[in-house]
Amino acid sequence: MQNIFELEYSKVENILNNIGEKSYRIKQIYQWIFQKKITNFSQMSSLSKNLRNYLEETFTIGLPKIVTINNSVDGSQKFLLELSDKTNIEMVLIPHLNKNTLCISSQVGCARKCSFCATAQMGLIRNLTIAEIVGQVYLAQLELGDKRLTNIVFMGMGEPFDNYDNVISAVKMLQNKEMFKISPRRITLSTSGVIPGIEKLSREGIRVKLAISLNSAIPEKRKTLMPITNKYSIPELKKTLQNYSHRTHFPVTFEYVMIRNFNMGKDDIKALIKFVGDLSCKINLIPWNSLNYLSYESPSKMEITDFSEKLKRINSAVTIRKSRGNDINAACGQLAFHSINDKNSLL
Ligand code: SF4
């Protein structure tokens, strides 16, 4: 038996065409799943009994299990999910004005060892399957009921490009009009700078928003924050992004976690301005939220304003991401909402 969420639409279509079912039947199945939110094939009453039996014998619709939901005062909700092998991941639903954004995970843990990231402390346990990635989105849609899920960000646990194939298949399913129907402009892949992944994405012409968790344009500092810089250097990253922009004409967003007395000085601004240069991009500034088991410090309001004003002098859109309570403060899986207690529950 296969989880139907593991298969792209065209694959399910092929399987059912091979047993003589017309393509409109497949549309009907997906209408039951996505519009009526029915996950039991036997209840899909517009299908023939034979087809319902076949579906029940061939596919499952397996979803991650919700273990806990933590509600923030600002309305965000953090979900601790359990997967079939009893490992855990998290996702966060962030309502804001008329938007509902879901921050999802792509791996259980992460191998990239970024020093500011709670997920990094778990190490990599495994990649998520396609079904486990899109299952998070389906669960969130069930939770939202009549409200629409508008945006998806791959900024939860894991480096999406370290699980490239499954993430891209999931993205295709999220965009598919018969399935999740989410616009490419509303799906963001956030990476720590895995150059082969960025190159592959641009060559394959997958339409999504690309975010780079940058955090410093000074090589030694970025190496301290993000050891991936030892493998993929800052100049190589810049070159790759120039090619990406040239090929796709999509703007890039840089995520920059502001850490007091570390990456907010004159040299940092100078390096950042030089790095960004002529790239068509946005810069998202994220104030570091102190975690009591990491030694970095949060900047003051004045330091944040000062830093952002100086950056605005360059020809880029600079925004300060509002911290959502203490729950959400994420750049590329920087799950700052992993409090030490949560972390313990994940390990
Ligand atoms: S910031 Fe992203 S890439 Fe770095 S360790 Fe955390 S999850 Fe992995």
mmCIF file of N, CA and C and ligand atoms in Angstrom, residues 110-114 116-117 119-120 156-159 192 213 226 331-334, ligand 1:
data_model
loop_
_atom_site.group_PDB
_atom_site.id
_atom_site.type_symbol
_atom_site.label_atom_id
_atom_site.label_comp_id
_atom_site.label_asym_id
_atom_site.label_seq_id
_atom_site.Cartn_x
_atom_site.Cartn_y
_atom_site.Cartn_z
ATOM 1 N N CYS A 110 18.922 18.351 11.217
ATOM 2 C CA CYS A 110 19.637 18.974 10.093
ATOM 3 C C CYS A 110 21.133 18.723 10.275
ATOM 4 N N ALA A 111 21.822 18.589 9.152
ATOM 5 C CA ALA A 111 23.265 18.289 9.218
ATOM 6 C C ALA A 111 24.129 19.528 9.151
ATOM 7 N N ARG A 112 23.539 20.709 8.949
ATOM 8 C CA ARG A 112 24.351 21.870 8.564
ATOM 9 C C ARG A 112 25.017 22.630 9.723
ATOM 10 N N LYS A 113 24.659 22.317 10.931
ATOM 11 C CA LYS A 113 25.399 22.801 12.111
ATOM 12 C C LYS A 113 25.496 24.322 12.272
ATOM 13 N N CYS A 114 24.499 25.066 11.822
ATOM 14 C CA CYS A 114 24.544 26.521 12.012
ATOM 15 C C CYS A 114 24.539 26.805 13.525
ATOM 16 N N PHE A 116 23.657 29.251 15.362
ATOM 17 C CA PHE A 116 22.558 29.997 15.988
ATOM 18 C C PHE A 116 21.258 29.210 15.980
ATOM 19 N N CYS A 117 21.320 27.969 15.489
ATOM 20 C CA CYS A 117 20.069 27.247 15.210
ATOM 21 C C CYS A 117 19.857 26.082 16.165
ATOM 22 N N THR A 119 17.729 23.616 15.772
ATOM 23 C CA THR A 119 17.600 22.340 15.063
ATOM 24 C C THR A 119 18.962 21.685 14.853
ATOM 25 N N ALA A 120 19.972 22.534 14.627
ATOM 26 C CA ALA A 120 21.318 22.016 14.352
ATOM 27 C C ALA A 120 21.806 21.105 15.469
ATOM 28 N N GLY A 156 11.297 25.589 8.386
ATOM 29 C CA GLY A 156 11.242 24.798 9.609
ATOM 30 C C GLY A 156 12.521 23.993 9.764
ATOM 31 N N MET A 157 12.398 22.806 10.313
ATOM 32 C CA MET A 157 13.599 22.001 10.537
ATOM 33 C C MET A 157 14.154 21.483 9.216
ATOM 34 N N GLY A 158 15.477 21.597 9.071
ATOM 35 C CA GLY A 158 16.128 20.982 7.921
ATOM 36 C C GLY A 158 16.554 21.958 6.851
ATOM 37 N N GLU A 159 17.495 21.507 6.047
ATOM 38 C CA GLU A 159 17.963 22.263 4.882
ATOM 39 C C GLU A 159 17.243 21.666 3.666
ATOM 40 N N SER A 192 20.482 27.493 3.374
ATOM 41 C CA SER A 192 21.688 28.030 4.009
ATOM 42 C C SER A 192 22.758 28.343 2.953
ATOM 43 N N SER A 213 19.612 32.214 3.683
ATOM 44 C CA SER A 213 19.924 32.582 5.061
ATOM 45 C C SER A 213 21.393 33.025 5.057
ATOM 46 N N MET A 226 27.692 29.771 10.154
ATOM 47 C CA MET A 226 27.207 28.758 9.226
ATOM 48 C C MET A 226 28.398 28.032 8.593
ATOM 49 N N ALA A 331 14.785 31.682 10.203
ATOM 50 C CA ALA A 331 15.420 31.830 8.905
ATOM 51 C C ALA A 331 16.021 30.486 8.575
ATOM 52 N N CYS A 332 15.568 29.921 7.471
ATOM 53 C CA CYS A 332 16.085 28.624 7.055
ATOM 54 C C CYS A 332 16.145 27.641 8.218
ATOM 55 N N GLY A 333 15.005 27.344 8.766
ATOM 56 C CA GLY A 333 14.977 26.331 9.810
ATOM 57 C C GLY A 333 15.529 26.791 11.132
ATOM 58 N N GLN A 334 15.758 28.076 11.275
ATOM 59 C CA GLN A 334 16.219 28.544 12.583
ATOM 60 C C GLN A 334 15.005 28.571 13.489
HETATM 61 S S1 SF4 B 1 19.633 27.207 10.058
HETATM 62 FE FE1 SF4 B 1 18.737 25.794 8.538
HETATM 63 S S2 SF4 B 1 20.502 24.851 7.531
HETATM 64 FE FE2 SF4 B 1 21.272 25.792 9.410
HETATM 65 S S3 SF4 B 1 21.261 24.100 10.900
HETATM 66 FE FE3 SF4 B 1 19.333 25.230 11.120
HETATM 67 S S4 SF4 B 1 17.891 24.136 9.850
HETATM 68 FE FE4 SF4 B 1 19.927 23.500 9.207
#
